[in-house]
Amino acid sequence: MKTLNSLFTTALLVIAMPVHATLDVFACEPEWGSLVTELAGTRAQVFVATTALQDVHRIQARPSLIARARTADLIVCTGADLEVGWLRMVINQSGNDKVQLGKAGYLEVANFVPKIEIPVVIDRALGDVHAMGNPHFQFGPKQVQLAAEEITKRLVRLDLAGEPEYRNRLQDFTTRWKAATERWRAMGAPLKGVGVVQHHKNYSYLFEFLDMKEVGGLEPKPGVEPTSSHLNELVARQQTDPARLIVRSSYQSPAASEWLAQRIAVPAIMLPATVGGTAEAKDLFTLYDDAIQRMLKALKG
Amino acid sequence: MRHTLVAAAVAVACTAAGPAMAQNTELDRIRKDIEELRNSYEARIRALEEKLKDAETNARKAQESATQAETAAAKAETAAVQSETATATATAQAGFRQASQNAFNPAISLILNGTWGRFGNDPTTQVTGFAPSGGEVIPGRGASLGESELFISSNIDPYFRGALLVALTPENTVEVEEAYFETLALGKGFAIKGGRHFSGIGYQNAIHPHAWDFVDASLVQGSFLGRNYGDDGLQLRWVAPLPVFLQLGAEIGRGREFAGAGEVERNRNGKDSQAFFAKLGNDIGVSSSYQVGASYLRQNSGPDGVAYLDYNDITGFNNSFVGKQSISGLDFVYKWAPDGNPTYRNFKFIAEWFRRKYDGDFTFDTAGVAQTDLLNAKQSGWYAQAIYQFVRYWRVGARYDRLSHGSTNLYANAANVTAPDFDPTRYSVMLDWSPSEFSRIRLQYNRDLARQDLATGETIKDNQLFVQYIFSLGAHGAHKF
């Protein structure tokens, strides 16, 4: 019954969709969904495939995703193999030619932004290494700006009538983003040089931007669950290379970071993995605000 | 050389010059020009030299970090790994791809799997009253290698993709399990698959054994579909433009396999096999999702017939069946994970039901004396299984299997053969550990009640124990829901 109801509601929503929404956009992650909304306004109807409480590496090619990909005009995803376990299957099953690789409707942001932590050695013995580099670049202000520019190009290609609006919105976003970047730099100044341990490589771009010093990761290898021997190593490392903060993302279990926090008497905090990861992180701007504020607050203790 | 030329030019300028004043101004101008020229050249050369030096440093840095990483990787020390994924220097980051034929190599992945099995009874004995579907359904006794699957796939061009799945069997034969092309650019929700492929009927049929939740196939899938039923032919699929997932599919093929009875020799024009399926699915909130499906398969045995089960399990009989079979099925899948994040905990429930109908002629043949008459038979079967990942990497699962003998009318052959009045069942439990997406070790126990002692009519109770490993090498495949 509940399903029927939700079906009915969805049908109503589709019918009641604003008439000027011309593009149907499928965003793999909330950050790109949010960015598309910034850049397209009501000209696009955005579906976001995952949430900040989910590990995007481990999503299933669910029927609902295939259905949404079927009607999409544009798919915006991170790329760099982040969605390797499901996106290809979703697109293949959808039978939608508009969003196939190589079409204007298929955008992997990773192909248009510089990435850090590009591994020199690629071997599965090293864990889930991303050959193209760290794909969690929603926390790189420069990367987000480049993503905005590429997304706008695609919006214009797919909906030429909206070009003036897309250009205006990009300009507006760029101005606001530039100002915000300066603000975050000033806001995060006390974090400069602070040693930090992160669960997975979710915040490397943010640490680089704020000039923080990553002294270790809870995962012994990318994508591998923290082990006690590895955590003990981190405890030992605290003598030579001290961390003042332990961070994990909204989709990771708190167990490992809290265990380490107790051992080395350093605050462990949760940061939003992306937009929607905390109540405060409502869009890309508030995502950065919230992440930086949470770190500042934890340091003040 | 340049200096000589310039000097000569100056000399010429001097001799050709007129008044001394003018000569001096002219000379000064030339001197100034030469000076400027020299300065600009020197600046450019200096810039070039610096660039060269930079490039050399970068190359050395890249080489250094590469060497470091290699040495560290060799040590394979946990702590070292983080520094190992050293960021490449500017040169490497520039992202220029080397021109190479290999850049277009298809994705290749290889599955290695093997089992150790312990059976109370001979596992090759057929499930009572149901057609034997080949020894591949159940792994053998003792330690045995499973099929090694080699999967190669790639986009062919903007219009097609292609895939090949070869199974290297432990008997040292090579089987082409799947070899197909698929369209990319039909649009409007349509896709065509052509070649040899697993059929879209049911839920587990299209899933390769390495992705199963148990060592063995369910009894109904093993008996009715012969593990994975596939055909040589075409598949047309269509996804409806709806907010829920609705997929319709149709297949035609030569009927390479008579489902449940193995491969059939065919030398006929035509399409002896047709299949149809429909799937409907969606999310229920953020944590759950489901898919229901219905399918139908219709096959013709062809005039030569197919080997048909020897109900009474007496050697020396050569029974055969000429006619039609149809298989109808319903399937249901439900998956749950807290907040839709399956990393730590998740649950899935799968149930499938199939009914098979035979309509045709049955030939009872012993030592050249054959009797042929009509055969009408209906059999059905179902299974339900639940898998729960209770902590990261660890899953437990339980499955119940049941086949129903249904009704069999042998007409005149009833005098020669009796169809057993027996419903095979089986209970299975399993525990598996997957330290990564690429490896899995599994322990499984079956309480097997699928065979009857034909002499006494008593059910043979068997305890079966399996240990299985499944390893996946190479490209990261995307799995179906």
Tab-separated table of C-alpha atoms in Angstrom, chain A residues 2-3 6-7 10-11 14 47 51 53-55 57-68 70-71 84-89 92-98 100-101 103 114-121 124-126 128-129 198-199 201 214-227 229-230 233-234 237 251-253, chain B residues 62 65-67 69-70 73 76-82 84-88 92-93 97 155 158 161 182-191 237-247 280-284 286 288-291 335 338-344 392-393 435-438 472-481:
chain	number	residue	atom	x	y	z
A	2	LYS	CA	2.807	2.304	1.003
A	3	THR	CA	4.502	1.489	-2.276
A	6	SER	CA	4.625	6.468	-3.164
A	7	LEU	CA	4.085	5.390	-6.764
A	10	THR	CA	5.809	10.110	-7.824
A	11	ALA	CA	3.376	10.092	-10.720
A	14	VAL	CA	6.071	14.069	-12.546
A	47	PHE	CA	17.710	13.282	-9.421
A	51	THR	CA	23.247	10.177	-0.276
A	53	LEU	CA	25.249	8.412	4.291
A	54	GLN	CA	26.204	5.953	1.553
A	55	ASP	CA	29.606	4.794	0.437
A	57	HIS	CA	32.119	2.883	-3.916
A	58	ARG	CA	29.548	0.310	-2.856
A	59	ILE	CA	26.215	1.204	-4.431
A	60	GLN	CA	24.076	-1.428	-6.138
A	61	ALA	CA	22.722	-1.050	-9.655
A	62	ARG	CA	19.221	-0.799	-8.234
A	63	PRO	CA	16.096	-0.890	-10.465
A	64	SER	CA	15.205	2.675	-9.407
A	65	LEU	CA	18.562	3.939	-10.683
A	66	ILE	CA	18.068	2.228	-14.049
A	67	ALA	CA	14.618	3.812	-14.322
A	68	ARG	CA	16.065	7.279	-13.605
A	70	ARG	CA	16.422	5.763	-18.676
A	71	THR	CA	14.822	9.209	-18.803
A	84	VAL	CA	32.964	1.529	-11.158
A	85	GLY	CA	30.845	-1.057	-9.359
A	86	TRP	CA	27.463	0.124	-10.584
A	87	LEU	CA	27.295	3.039	-13.010
A	88	ARG	CA	28.234	1.101	-16.144
A	89	MET	CA	25.587	-1.501	-15.340
A	92	ASN	CA	23.907	-0.313	-20.047
A	93	GLN	CA	20.607	-1.501	-18.656
A	94	SER	CA	18.864	1.841	-19.183
A	95	GLY	CA	18.833	1.651	-22.988
A	96	ASN	CA	19.281	5.426	-23.031
A	97	ASP	CA	21.585	6.453	-25.867
A	98	LYS	CA	21.810	10.074	-24.666
A	100	GLN	CA	26.329	6.763	-23.075
A	101	LEU	CA	30.047	7.360	-22.725
A	103	LYS	CA	27.820	11.653	-25.600
A	114	PRO	CA	43.324	18.032	-11.648
A	115	LYS	CA	43.567	15.273	-9.077
A	116	ILE	CA	45.960	14.605	-6.232
A	117	GLU	CA	47.346	11.351	-4.833
A	118	ILE	CA	47.794	9.782	-8.241
A	119	PRO	CA	49.382	6.435	-7.449
A	120	VAL	CA	52.659	5.528	-9.081
A	121	VAL	CA	52.178	1.838	-8.459
A	124	ARG	CA	45.223	-4.493	-5.859
A	125	ALA	CA	47.583	-5.502	-3.033
A	126	LEU	CA	47.576	-1.804	-2.161
A	128	ASP	CA	41.220	0.177	-3.579
A	129	VAL	CA	43.696	2.449	-5.302
A	198	GLN	CA	41.326	10.662	8.402
A	199	HIS	CA	39.374	7.432	8.088
A	201	LYS	CA	40.933	9.651	1.814
A	214	GLU	CA	47.669	14.562	7.136
A	215	VAL	CA	49.647	12.286	9.424
A	216	GLY	CA	47.819	9.052	8.731
A	217	GLY	CA	44.681	7.190	7.782
A	218	LEU	CA	42.553	4.840	9.848
A	219	GLU	CA	42.343	2.469	6.918
A	220	PRO	CA	45.551	0.469	6.578
A	221	LYS	CA	44.944	0.570	2.826
A	222	PRO	CA	42.306	2.487	0.871
A	223	GLY	CA	38.932	0.780	1.239
A	224	VAL	CA	40.172	-1.711	3.837
A	225	GLU	CA	38.527	-1.675	7.271
A	226	PRO	CA	40.799	-0.382	10.083
A	227	THR	CA	42.645	-3.177	11.884
A	229	SER	CA	47.474	-3.557	14.493
A	230	HIS	CA	47.265	-0.591	12.179
A	233	GLU	CA	50.776	1.865	14.765
A	234	LEU	CA	48.910	5.165	14.643
A	237	ARG	CA	53.197	7.384	15.476
A	251	TYR	CA	28.995	7.176	6.047
A	252	GLN	CA	31.798	5.581	8.032
A	253	SER	CA	31.491	3.661	11.265
B	62	ALA	CA	59.178	11.263	-10.539
B	65	SER	CA	59.087	8.582	-5.996
B	66	ALA	CA	58.522	5.664	-8.350
B	67	THR	CA	61.561	3.846	-7.005
B	69	ALA	CA	57.084	3.339	-4.070
B	70	GLU	CA	58.373	0.182	-5.670
B	73	ALA	CA	55.534	-1.999	-2.161
B	76	ALA	CA	54.442	-4.633	1.631
B	77	GLU	CA	54.426	-2.965	4.988
B	78	THR	CA	51.109	-1.568	6.033
B	79	ALA	CA	52.404	1.674	7.355
B	80	ALA	CA	54.467	2.334	4.297
B	81	VAL	CA	51.560	2.124	1.915
B	82	GLN	CA	50.225	5.574	2.573
B	84	GLU	CA	53.716	4.821	-1.200
B	85	THR	CA	50.766	6.211	-3.083
B	86	ALA	CA	53.094	9.132	-3.460
B	87	THR	CA	51.687	11.914	-5.498
B	88	ALA	CA	53.350	12.139	-8.808
B	92	ALA	CA	53.132	13.067	-14.325
B	93	GLN	CA	50.118	15.173	-13.399
B	97	ARG	CA	48.617	9.822	-22.233
B	155	ASN	CA	32.911	-0.978	-26.162
B	158	PRO	CA	29.908	4.240	-30.328
B	161	ARG	CA	29.787	-3.257	-26.994
B	182	GLU	CA	24.984	-5.408	-27.287
B	183	THR	CA	23.719	-2.175	-28.785
B	184	LEU	CA	24.542	1.132	-27.106
B	185	ALA	CA	22.823	3.681	-29.291
B	186	LEU	CA	19.330	2.439	-30.063
B	187	GLY	CA	17.856	4.808	-27.540
B	188	LYS	CA	14.266	5.096	-26.279
B	189	GLY	CA	15.052	2.393	-23.734
B	190	PHE	CA	15.754	-0.314	-26.314
B	191	ALA	CA	18.744	-2.612	-26.410
B	237	ARG	CA	14.932	-5.444	-24.087
B	238	TRP	CA	12.976	-2.305	-23.417
B	239	VAL	CA	12.877	-0.134	-20.331
B	240	ALA	CA	9.737	1.967	-19.958
B	241	PRO	CA	10.155	5.733	-19.389
B	242	LEU	CA	8.574	5.594	-15.941
B	243	PRO	CA	9.659	6.635	-12.471
B	244	VAL	CA	9.591	2.938	-11.564
B	245	PHE	CA	11.732	0.331	-13.298
B	246	LEU	CA	9.729	-1.671	-15.800
B	247	GLN	CA	11.611	-3.815	-18.252
B	280	LEU	CA	9.317	-4.360	-12.181
B	281	GLY	CA	11.286	-2.753	-9.399
B	282	ASN	CA	11.775	0.317	-7.271
B	283	ASP	CA	13.015	1.627	-3.939
B	284	ILE	CA	10.954	1.599	-0.781
B	286	VAL	CA	16.076	5.024	1.151
B	288	SER	CA	15.037	-0.903	0.757
B	289	SER	CA	14.492	-1.881	-2.815
B	290	TYR	CA	12.727	-4.700	-4.584
B	291	GLN	CA	12.285	-6.313	-7.969
B	335	LYS	CA	17.330	-5.845	-0.497
B	338	PRO	CA	20.606	0.850	6.793
B	339	ASP	CA	20.388	4.264	5.053
B	340	GLY	CA	21.059	2.394	1.816
B	341	ASN	CA	24.696	1.904	2.789
B	342	PRO	CA	25.478	-1.810	2.464
B	343	THR	CA	29.101	-1.514	3.607
B	344	TYR	CA	28.576	-2.677	7.163
B	392	ARG	CA	31.648	-5.846	7.436
B	393	TYR	CA	33.042	-8.737	5.359
B	435	PRO	CA	37.912	-9.355	2.894
B	436	SER	CA	37.564	-7.341	-0.287
B	437	GLU	CA	35.317	-7.136	-3.307
B	438	PHE	CA	37.717	-9.481	-5.029
B	472	SER	CA	38.426	-12.222	-8.940
B	473	LEU	CA	41.443	-10.832	-10.735
B	474	GLY	CA	41.717	-7.850	-13.004
B	475	ALA	CA	39.060	-5.378	-14.051
B	476	HIS	CA	36.382	-4.491	-11.523
B	477	GLY	CA	33.109	-5.776	-12.889
B	478	ALA	CA	29.772	-4.123	-12.220
B	479	HIS	CA	27.186	-6.559	-10.933
B	480	LYS	CA	23.469	-6.634	-11.561
B	481	PHE	CA	21.003	-5.813	-8.816
